[in-house]
Amino acid sequence: MPKQESTIIIADTLRTLGHPLRVRMVELLVDKKELAVKELCDLLDTEQSLMSHHLNHMKARRLLEARRQGKNIFYSMKMPKAKELMRLLRAMEPA
């Protein structure tokens, strides 16, 4: 992959993670591996419409995968290094 193309992908990923709710979603999905929309809503005390908006945004940018089981949609991280990325970003927090 050319350097410019990978730079664009990195910038787009960071832009996508630039919302506090999305950061928390990623942290939960990294920890739990897979969660249903309702579980995410309950854990983050968020309305389903707002959660669905953020999930669809992240899925469109290939950060998440979704699978349907009956009436439920389960999401998981598609980024293989998501846990490492979140660890590095947390390490940047001011002391």
PDB file of N, CA and C in Angstrom:
ATOM      1  N   MET A   1       0.862  -1.175   0.000  1.00  0.00           N
ATOM      2  CA  MET A   1       0.000   0.000   0.000  1.00  0.00           C
ATOM      3  C   MET A   1       0.908   1.238   0.000  1.00  0.00           C
ATOM      4  N   PRO A   2       0.675   2.148  -0.934  1.00  0.00           N
ATOM      5  CA  PRO A   2       1.489   3.371  -0.974  1.00  0.00           C
ATOM      6  C   PRO A   2       1.337   4.179   0.312  1.00  0.00           C
ATOM      7  N   LYS A   3       2.412   4.886   0.670  1.00  0.00           N
ATOM      8  CA  LYS A   3       2.435   5.637   1.922  1.00  0.00           C
ATOM      9  C   LYS A   3       1.303   6.659   1.999  1.00  0.00           C
ATOM     10  N   GLN A   4       1.025   7.362   0.910  1.00  0.00           N
ATOM     11  CA  GLN A   4      -0.027   8.380   0.930  1.00  0.00           C
ATOM     12  C   GLN A   4      -1.388   7.737   1.201  1.00  0.00           C
ATOM     13  N   GLU A   5      -1.635   6.580   0.580  1.00  0.00           N
ATOM     14  CA  GLU A   5      -2.912   5.889   0.787  1.00  0.00           C
ATOM     15  C   GLU A   5      -3.052   5.444   2.243  1.00  0.00           C
ATOM     16  N   SER A   6      -1.990   4.900   2.831  1.00  0.00           N
ATOM     17  CA  SER A   6      -2.069   4.468   4.227  1.00  0.00           C
ATOM     18  C   SER A   6      -2.235   5.664   5.162  1.00  0.00           C
ATOM     19  N   THR A   7      -1.643   6.794   4.818  1.00  0.00           N
ATOM     20  CA  THR A   7      -1.804   8.009   5.618  1.00  0.00           C
ATOM     21  C   THR A   7      -3.259   8.469   5.608  1.00  0.00           C
ATOM     22  N   ILE A   8      -3.899   8.365   4.472  1.00  0.00           N
ATOM     23  CA  ILE A   8      -5.316   8.742   4.361  1.00  0.00           C
ATOM     24  C   ILE A   8      -6.183   7.812   5.204  1.00  0.00           C
ATOM     25  N   ILE A   9      -5.880   6.531   5.182  1.00  0.00           N
ATOM     26  CA  ILE A   9      -6.638   5.560   5.979  1.00  0.00           C
ATOM     27  C   ILE A   9      -6.464   5.846   7.468  1.00  0.00           C
ATOM     28  N   ILE A  10      -5.246   6.134   7.893  1.00  0.00           N
ATOM     29  CA  ILE A  10      -4.986   6.452   9.301  1.00  0.00           C
ATOM     30  C   ILE A  10      -5.758   7.698   9.713  1.00  0.00           C
ATOM     31  N   ALA A  11      -5.711   8.743   8.889  1.00  0.00           N
ATOM     32  CA  ALA A  11      -6.418   9.991   9.206  1.00  0.00           C
ATOM     33  C   ALA A  11      -7.921   9.752   9.290  1.00  0.00           C
ATOM     34  N   ASP A  12      -8.461   8.959   8.376  1.00  0.00           N
ATOM     35  CA  ASP A  12      -9.900   8.677   8.388  1.00  0.00           C
ATOM     36  C   ASP A  12     -10.287   7.881   9.633  1.00  0.00           C
ATOM     37  N   THR A  13      -9.454   6.930  10.034  1.00  0.00           N
ATOM     38  CA  THR A  13      -9.721   6.139  11.235  1.00  0.00           C
ATOM     39  C   THR A  13      -9.727   7.028  12.474  1.00  0.00           C
ATOM     40  N   LEU A  14      -8.727   7.890  12.589  1.00  0.00           N
ATOM     41  CA  LEU A  14      -8.670   8.785  13.744  1.00  0.00           C
ATOM     42  C   LEU A  14      -9.839   9.764  13.756  1.00  0.00           C
ATOM     43  N   ARG A  15     -10.238  10.238  12.584  1.00  0.00           N
ATOM     44  CA  ARG A  15     -11.399  11.138  12.495  1.00  0.00           C
ATOM     45  C   ARG A  15     -12.659  10.400  12.956  1.00  0.00           C
ATOM     46  N   THR A  16     -12.794   9.150  12.535  1.00  0.00           N
ATOM     47  CA  THR A  16     -13.959   8.351  12.918  1.00  0.00           C
ATOM     48  C   THR A  16     -13.990   8.132  14.426  1.00  0.00           C
ATOM     49  N   LEU A  17     -12.839   7.963  15.043  1.00  0.00           N
ATOM     50  CA  LEU A  17     -12.769   7.756  16.488  1.00  0.00           C
ATOM     51  C   LEU A  17     -12.789   9.067  17.261  1.00  0.00           C
ATOM     52  N   GLY A  18     -12.988  10.176  16.566  1.00  0.00           N
ATOM     53  CA  GLY A  18     -12.925  11.493  17.185  1.00  0.00           C
ATOM     54  C   GLY A  18     -14.164  11.912  17.956  1.00  0.00           C
ATOM     55  N   HIS A  19     -15.027  10.989  18.285  1.00  0.00           N
ATOM     56  CA  HIS A  19     -16.223  11.287  19.077  1.00  0.00           C
ATOM     57  C   HIS A  19     -16.158  10.475  20.367  1.00  0.00           C
ATOM     58  N   PRO A  20     -16.400  11.097  21.516  1.00  0.00           N
ATOM     59  CA  PRO A  20     -16.283  10.371  22.792  1.00  0.00           C
ATOM     60  C   PRO A  20     -17.123   9.096  22.871  1.00  0.00           C
ATOM     61  N   LEU A  21     -18.325   9.127  22.317  1.00  0.00           N
ATOM     62  CA  LEU A  21     -19.174   7.932  22.367  1.00  0.00           C
ATOM     63  C   LEU A  21     -18.552   6.800  21.550  1.00  0.00           C
ATOM     64  N   ARG A  22     -17.972   7.122  20.419  1.00  0.00           N
ATOM     65  CA  ARG A  22     -17.337   6.090  19.585  1.00  0.00           C
ATOM     66  C   ARG A  22     -16.114   5.503  20.276  1.00  0.00           C
ATOM     67  N   VAL A  23     -15.382   6.315  21.000  1.00  0.00           N
ATOM     68  CA  VAL A  23     -14.224   5.807  21.745  1.00  0.00           C
ATOM     69  C   VAL A  23     -14.697   4.803  22.790  1.00  0.00           C
ATOM     70  N   ARG A  24     -15.755   5.131  23.513  1.00  0.00           N
ATOM     71  CA  ARG A  24     -16.292   4.215  24.530  1.00  0.00           C
ATOM     72  C   ARG A  24     -16.828   2.932  23.885  1.00  0.00           C
ATOM     73  N   MET A  25     -17.458   3.075  22.720  1.00  0.00           N
ATOM     74  CA  MET A  25     -17.964   1.901  22.015  1.00  0.00           C
ATOM     75  C   MET A  25     -16.816   0.961  21.666  1.00  0.00           C
ATOM     76  N   VAL A  26     -15.745   1.518  21.146  1.00  0.00           N
ATOM     77  CA  VAL A  26     -14.583   0.702  20.778  1.00  0.00           C
ATOM     78  C   VAL A  26     -14.000   0.035  22.016  1.00  0.00           C
ATOM     79  N   GLU A  27     -13.878   0.779  23.104  1.00  0.00           N
ATOM     80  CA  GLU A  27     -13.345   0.192  24.331  1.00  0.00           C
ATOM     81  C   GLU A  27     -14.196  -1.000  24.791  1.00  0.00           C
ATOM     82  N   LEU A  28     -15.507  -0.846  24.736  1.00  0.00           N
ATOM     83  CA  LEU A  28     -16.390  -1.945  25.136  1.00  0.00           C
ATOM     84  C   LEU A  28     -16.266  -3.137  24.193  1.00  0.00           C
ATOM     85  N   LEU A  29     -16.235  -2.872  22.903  1.00  0.00           N
ATOM     86  CA  LEU A  29     -16.147  -3.961  21.936  1.00  0.00           C
ATOM     87  C   LEU A  29     -14.793  -4.665  21.993  1.00  0.00           C
ATOM     88  N   VAL A  30     -13.748  -3.933  22.284  1.00  0.00           N
ATOM     89  CA  VAL A  30     -12.434  -4.559  22.458  1.00  0.00           C
ATOM     90  C   VAL A  30     -12.476  -5.475  23.675  1.00  0.00           C
ATOM     91  N   ASP A  31     -13.116  -5.015  24.741  1.00  0.00           N
ATOM     92  CA  ASP A  31     -13.175  -5.782  25.987  1.00  0.00           C
ATOM     93  C   ASP A  31     -14.130  -6.966  25.891  1.00  0.00           C
ATOM     94  N   LYS A  32     -15.313  -6.746  25.333  1.00  0.00           N
ATOM     95  CA  LYS A  32     -16.362  -7.779  25.324  1.00  0.00           C
ATOM     96  C   LYS A  32     -16.357  -8.642  24.061  1.00  0.00           C
ATOM     97  N   LYS A  33     -15.626  -8.236  23.037  1.00  0.00           N
ATOM     98  CA  LYS A  33     -15.508  -8.940  21.747  1.00  0.00           C
ATOM     99  C   LYS A  33     -16.721  -8.733  20.833  1.00  0.00           C
ATOM    100  N   GLU A  34     -17.930  -8.827  21.374  1.00  0.00           N
ATOM    101  CA  GLU A  34     -19.130  -8.677  20.558  1.00  0.00           C
ATOM    102  C   GLU A  34     -20.285  -8.253  21.460  1.00  0.00           C
ATOM    103  N   LEU A  35     -21.067  -7.276  20.988  1.00  0.00           N
ATOM    104  CA  LEU A  35     -22.225  -6.810  21.755  1.00  0.00           C
ATOM    105  C   LEU A  35     -23.375  -6.515  20.814  1.00  0.00           C
ATOM    106  N   ALA A  36     -24.582  -6.733  21.313  1.00  0.00           N
ATOM    107  CA  ALA A  36     -25.786  -6.364  20.574  1.00  0.00           C
ATOM    108  C   ALA A  36     -26.012  -4.866  20.744  1.00  0.00           C
ATOM    109  N   VAL A  37     -26.762  -4.289  19.825  1.00  0.00           N
ATOM    110  CA  VAL A  37     -27.052  -2.853  19.876  1.00  0.00           C
ATOM    111  C   VAL A  37     -27.672  -2.488  21.221  1.00  0.00           C
ATOM    112  N   LYS A  38     -28.633  -3.281  21.677  1.00  0.00           N
ATOM    113  CA  LYS A  38     -29.293  -2.980  22.952  1.00  0.00           C
ATOM    114  C   LYS A  38     -28.305  -3.012  24.115  1.00  0.00           C
ATOM    115  N   GLU A  39     -27.383  -3.956  24.098  1.00  0.00           N
ATOM    116  CA  GLU A  39     -26.376  -4.024  25.158  1.00  0.00           C
ATOM    117  C   GLU A  39     -25.509  -2.762  25.163  1.00  0.00           C
ATOM    118  N   LEU A  40     -25.097  -2.322  23.983  1.00  0.00           N
ATOM    119  CA  LEU A  40     -24.309  -1.090  23.894  1.00  0.00           C
ATOM    120  C   LEU A  40     -25.105   0.103  24.413  1.00  0.00           C
ATOM    121  N   CYS A  41     -26.375   0.177  24.023  1.00  0.00           N
ATOM    122  CA  CYS A  41     -27.232   1.276  24.492  1.00  0.00           C
ATOM    123  C   CYS A  41     -27.340   1.275  26.012  1.00  0.00           C
ATOM    124  N   ASP A  42     -27.556   0.115  26.590  1.00  0.00           N
ATOM    125  CA  ASP A  42     -27.685   0.009  28.048  1.00  0.00           C
ATOM    126  C   ASP A  42     -26.375   0.369  28.748  1.00  0.00           C
ATOM    127  N   LEU A  43     -25.261  -0.148  28.250  1.00  0.00           N
ATOM    128  CA  LEU A  43     -23.968   0.106  28.887  1.00  0.00           C
ATOM    129  C   LEU A  43     -23.539   1.573  28.795  1.00  0.00           C
ATOM    130  N   LEU A  44     -23.947   2.231  27.706  1.00  0.00           N
ATOM    131  CA  LEU A  44     -23.533   3.622  27.499  1.00  0.00           C
ATOM    132  C   LEU A  44     -24.659   4.616  27.741  1.00  0.00           C
ATOM    133  N   ASP A  45     -25.809   4.120  28.207  1.00  0.00           N
ATOM    134  CA  ASP A  45     -26.962   4.973  28.509  1.00  0.00           C
ATOM    135  C   ASP A  45     -27.264   5.921  27.345  1.00  0.00           C
ATOM    136  N   THR A  46     -27.456   5.317  26.180  1.00  0.00           N
ATOM    137  CA  THR A  46     -27.661   6.063  24.937  1.00  0.00           C
ATOM    138  C   THR A  46     -28.901   5.549  24.222  1.00  0.00           C
ATOM    139  N   GLU A  47     -29.607   6.456  23.561  1.00  0.00           N
ATOM    140  CA  GLU A  47     -30.774   6.079  22.762  1.00  0.00           C
ATOM    141  C   GLU A  47     -30.353   5.199  21.584  1.00  0.00           C
ATOM    142  N   GLN A  48     -31.227   4.271  21.204  1.00  0.00           N
ATOM    143  CA  GLN A  48     -30.906   3.347  20.124  1.00  0.00           C
ATOM    144  C   GLN A  48     -30.680   4.067  18.797  1.00  0.00           C
ATOM    145  N   SER A  49     -31.429   5.127  18.528  1.00  0.00           N
ATOM    146  CA  SER A  49     -31.259   5.832  17.248  1.00  0.00           C
ATOM    147  C   SER A  49     -29.871   6.459  17.144  1.00  0.00           C
ATOM    148  N   LEU A  50     -29.388   7.044  18.245  1.00  0.00           N
ATOM    149  CA  LEU A  50     -28.055   7.633  18.248  1.00  0.00           C
ATOM    150  C   LEU A  50     -26.986   6.552  18.140  1.00  0.00           C
ATOM    151  N   MET A  51     -27.178   5.459  18.869  1.00  0.00           N
ATOM    152  CA  MET A  51     -26.223   4.354  18.816  1.00  0.00           C
ATOM    153  C   MET A  51     -26.151   3.781  17.402  1.00  0.00           C
ATOM    154  N   SER A  52     -27.295   3.580  16.778  1.00  0.00           N
ATOM    155  CA  SER A  52     -27.327   3.037  15.420  1.00  0.00           C
ATOM    156  C   SER A  52     -26.617   3.961  14.438  1.00  0.00           C
ATOM    157  N   HIS A  53     -26.795   5.252  14.609  1.00  0.00           N
ATOM    158  CA  HIS A  53     -26.109   6.229  13.746  1.00  0.00           C
ATOM    159  C   HIS A  53     -24.592   6.043  13.851  1.00  0.00           C
ATOM    160  N   HIS A  54     -24.067   5.978  15.065  1.00  0.00           N
ATOM    161  CA  HIS A  54     -22.623   5.829  15.267  1.00  0.00           C
ATOM    162  C   HIS A  54     -22.130   4.463  14.784  1.00  0.00           C
ATOM    163  N   LEU A  55     -22.890   3.414  15.052  1.00  0.00           N
ATOM    164  CA  LEU A  55     -22.500   2.079  14.594  1.00  0.00           C
ATOM    165  C   LEU A  55     -22.437   2.015  13.073  1.00  0.00           C
ATOM    166  N   ASN A  56     -23.433   2.567  12.414  1.00  0.00           N
ATOM    167  CA  ASN A  56     -23.442   2.560  10.947  1.00  0.00           C
ATOM    168  C   ASN A  56     -22.274   3.367  10.376  1.00  0.00           C
ATOM    169  N   HIS A  57     -21.967   4.488  11.013  1.00  0.00           N
ATOM    170  CA  HIS A  57     -20.836   5.313  10.579  1.00  0.00           C
ATOM    171  C   HIS A  57     -19.531   4.518  10.676  1.00  0.00           C
ATOM    172  N   MET A  58     -19.338   3.835  11.795  1.00  0.00           N
ATOM    173  CA  MET A  58     -18.112   3.068  12.005  1.00  0.00           C
ATOM    174  C   MET A  58     -18.063   1.825  11.110  1.00  0.00           C
ATOM    175  N   LYS A  59     -19.205   1.223  10.861  1.00  0.00           N
ATOM    176  CA  LYS A  59     -19.251   0.058   9.969  1.00  0.00           C
ATOM    177  C   LYS A  59     -18.937   0.476   8.531  1.00  0.00           C
ATOM    178  N   ALA A  60     -19.452   1.616   8.106  1.00  0.00           N
ATOM    179  CA  ALA A  60     -19.194   2.110   6.745  1.00  0.00           C
ATOM    180  C   ALA A  60     -17.713   2.384   6.522  1.00  0.00           C
ATOM    181  N   ARG A  61     -17.002   2.692   7.593  1.00  0.00           N
ATOM    182  CA  ARG A  61     -15.562   2.957   7.494  1.00  0.00           C
ATOM    183  C   ARG A  61     -14.736   1.724   7.825  1.00  0.00           C
ATOM    184  N   ARG A  62     -15.405   0.583   7.846  1.00  0.00           N
ATOM    185  CA  ARG A  62     -14.775  -0.724   8.015  1.00  0.00           C
ATOM    186  C   ARG A  62     -14.055  -0.908   9.353  1.00  0.00           C
ATOM    187  N   LEU A  63     -14.544  -0.231  10.386  1.00  0.00           N
ATOM    188  CA  LEU A  63     -13.977  -0.435  11.716  1.00  0.00           C
ATOM    189  C   LEU A  63     -14.719  -1.537  12.470  1.00  0.00           C
ATOM    190  N   LEU A  64     -15.978  -1.770  12.077  1.00  0.00           N
ATOM    191  CA  LEU A  64     -16.825  -2.751  12.755  1.00  0.00           C
ATOM    192  C   LEU A  64     -17.369  -3.767  11.764  1.00  0.00           C
ATOM    193  N   GLU A  65     -17.718  -4.932  12.317  1.00  0.00           N
ATOM    194  CA  GLU A  65     -18.452  -5.953  11.573  1.00  0.00           C
ATOM    195  C   GLU A  65     -19.783  -6.161  12.279  1.00  0.00           C
ATOM    196  N   ALA A  66     -20.780  -6.554  11.521  1.00  0.00           N
ATOM    197  CA  ALA A  66     -22.100  -6.799  12.101  1.00  0.00           C
ATOM    198  C   ALA A  66     -22.601  -8.164  11.651  1.00  0.00           C
ATOM    199  N   ARG A  67     -23.337  -8.801  12.537  1.00  0.00           N
ATOM    200  CA  ARG A  67     -24.014 -10.046  12.176  1.00  0.00           C
ATOM    201  C   ARG A  67     -25.401 -10.026  12.813  1.00  0.00           C
ATOM    202  N   ARG A  68     -26.344 -10.545  12.085  1.00  0.00           N
ATOM    203  CA  ARG A  68     -27.726 -10.578  12.567  1.00  0.00           C
ATOM    204  C   ARG A  68     -28.023 -11.961  13.120  1.00  0.00           C
ATOM    205  N   GLN A  69     -28.696 -11.958  14.278  1.00  0.00           N
ATOM    206  CA  GLN A  69     -29.178 -13.197  14.878  1.00  0.00           C
ATOM    207  C   GLN A  69     -30.608 -12.925  15.323  1.00  0.00           C
ATOM    208  N   GLY A  70     -31.549 -13.418  14.564  1.00  0.00           N
ATOM    209  CA  GLY A  70     -32.950 -13.118  14.845  1.00  0.00           C
ATOM    210  C   GLY A  70     -33.203 -11.634  14.663  1.00  0.00           C
ATOM    211  N   LYS A  71     -33.744 -10.990  15.694  1.00  0.00           N
ATOM    212  CA  LYS A  71     -34.027  -9.555  15.633  1.00  0.00           C
ATOM    213  C   LYS A  71     -32.843  -8.712  16.078  1.00  0.00           C
ATOM    214  N   ASN A  72     -31.806  -9.356  16.587  1.00  0.00           N
ATOM    215  CA  ASN A  72     -30.668  -8.620  17.125  1.00  0.00           C
ATOM    216  C   ASN A  72     -29.531  -8.499  16.120  1.00  0.00           C
ATOM    217  N   ILE A  73     -28.840  -7.374  16.189  1.00  0.00           N
ATOM    218  CA  ILE A  73     -27.625  -7.181  15.406  1.00  0.00           C
ATOM    219  C   ILE A  73     -26.472  -7.066  16.393  1.00  0.00           C
ATOM    220  N   PHE A  74     -25.473  -7.898  16.182  1.00  0.00           N
ATOM    221  CA  PHE A  74     -24.299  -7.925  17.042  1.00  0.00           C
ATOM    222  C   PHE A  74     -23.126  -7.292  16.304  1.00  0.00           C
ATOM    223  N   TYR A  75     -22.385  -6.449  17.018  1.00  0.00           N
ATOM    224  CA  TYR A  75     -21.233  -5.763  16.437  1.00  0.00           C
ATOM    225  C   TYR A  75     -19.956  -6.230  17.105  1.00  0.00           C
ATOM    226  N   SER A  76     -18.901  -6.275  16.303  1.00  0.00           N
ATOM    227  CA  SER A  76     -17.563  -6.594  16.807  1.00  0.00           C
ATOM    228  C   SER A  76     -16.559  -5.742  16.033  1.00  0.00           C
ATOM    229  N   MET A  77     -15.355  -5.645  16.581  1.00  0.00           N
ATOM    230  CA  MET A  77     -14.313  -4.852  15.946  1.00  0.00           C
ATOM    231  C   MET A  77     -13.768  -5.590  14.732  1.00  0.00           C
ATOM    232  N   LYS A  78     -13.573  -4.862  13.655  1.00  0.00           N
ATOM    233  CA  LYS A  78     -12.966  -5.420  12.458  1.00  0.00           C
ATOM    234  C   LYS A  78     -11.467  -5.108  12.428  1.00  0.00           C
ATOM    235  N   MET A  79     -11.065  -4.092  13.198  1.00  0.00           N
ATOM    236  CA  MET A  79      -9.661  -3.684  13.267  1.00  0.00           C
ATOM    237  C   MET A  79      -8.892  -4.687  14.129  1.00  0.00           C
ATOM    238  N   PRO A  80      -7.935  -5.413  13.557  1.00  0.00           N
ATOM    239  CA  PRO A  80      -7.222  -6.407  14.351  1.00  0.00           C
ATOM    240  C   PRO A  80      -6.376  -5.804  15.471  1.00  0.00           C
ATOM    241  N   LYS A  81      -5.960  -4.569  15.337  1.00  0.00           N
ATOM    242  CA  LYS A  81      -5.092  -3.935  16.334  1.00  0.00           C
ATOM    243  C   LYS A  81      -5.841  -2.906  17.184  1.00  0.00           C
ATOM    244  N   ALA A  82      -7.168  -3.029  17.285  1.00  0.00           N
ATOM    245  CA  ALA A  82      -7.968  -2.046  18.017  1.00  0.00           C
ATOM    246  C   ALA A  82      -7.560  -1.959  19.489  1.00  0.00           C
ATOM    247  N   LYS A  83      -7.296  -3.093  20.108  1.00  0.00           N
ATOM    248  CA  LYS A  83      -6.918  -3.089  21.523  1.00  0.00           C
ATOM    249  C   LYS A  83      -5.601  -2.342  21.717  1.00  0.00           C
ATOM    250  N   GLU A  84      -4.652  -2.600  20.850  1.00  0.00           N
ATOM    251  CA  GLU A  84      -3.358  -1.921  20.940  1.00  0.00           C
ATOM    252  C   GLU A  84      -3.503  -0.423  20.677  1.00  0.00           C
ATOM    253  N   LEU A  85      -4.327  -0.060  19.701  1.00  0.00           N
ATOM    254  CA  LEU A  85      -4.561   1.350  19.403  1.00  0.00           C
ATOM    255  C   LEU A  85      -5.161   2.066  20.605  1.00  0.00           C
ATOM    256  N   MET A  86      -6.158   1.466  21.244  1.00  0.00           N
ATOM    257  CA  MET A  86      -6.790   2.101  22.395  1.00  0.00           C
ATOM    258  C   MET A  86      -5.804   2.224  23.557  1.00  0.00           C
ATOM    259  N   ARG A  87      -4.945   1.226  23.734  1.00  0.00           N
ATOM    260  CA  ARG A  87      -3.928   1.289  24.788  1.00  0.00           C
ATOM    261  C   ARG A  87      -2.977   2.454  24.535  1.00  0.00           C
ATOM    262  N   LEU A  88      -2.556   2.620  23.278  1.00  0.00           N
ATOM    263  CA  LEU A  88      -1.655   3.738  22.941  1.00  0.00           C
ATOM    264  C   LEU A  88      -2.332   5.085  23.129  1.00  0.00           C
ATOM    265  N   LEU A  89      -3.587   5.183  22.720  1.00  0.00           N
ATOM    266  CA  LEU A  89      -4.295   6.454  22.884  1.00  0.00           C
ATOM    267  C   LEU A  89      -4.508   6.782  24.353  1.00  0.00           C
ATOM    268  N   ARG A  90      -4.824   5.780  25.168  1.00  0.00           N
ATOM    269  CA  ARG A  90      -4.998   6.023  26.609  1.00  0.00           C
ATOM    270  C   ARG A  90      -3.675   6.446  27.249  1.00  0.00           C
ATOM    271  N   ALA A  91      -2.563   5.927  26.734  1.00  0.00           N
ATOM    272  CA  ALA A  91      -1.252   6.278  27.274  1.00  0.00           C
ATOM    273  C   ALA A  91      -0.919   7.754  27.017  1.00  0.00           C
ATOM    274  N   MET A  92      -1.608   8.375  26.069  1.00  0.00           N
ATOM    275  CA  MET A  92      -1.377   9.777  25.739  1.00  0.00           C
ATOM    276  C   MET A  92      -2.128  10.737  26.655  1.00  0.00           C
ATOM    277  N   GLU A  93      -3.017  10.197  27.513  1.00  0.00           N
ATOM    278  CA  GLU A  93      -3.787  11.053  28.411  1.00  0.00           C
ATOM    279  C   GLU A  93      -2.854  11.805  29.343  1.00  0.00           C
ATOM    280  N   PRO A  94      -3.169  13.069  29.625  1.00  0.00           N
ATOM    281  CA  PRO A  94      -2.340  13.815  30.575  1.00  0.00           C
ATOM    282  C   PRO A  94      -2.396  13.168  31.961  1.00  0.00           C
ATOM    283  N   ALA A  95      -1.303  13.240  32.662  1.00  0.00           N
ATOM    284  CA  ALA A  95      -1.222  12.626  33.996  1.00  0.00           C
ATOM    285  C   ALA A  95      -1.999  13.426  35.013  1.00  0.00           C
TER     286      ALA A  95
END
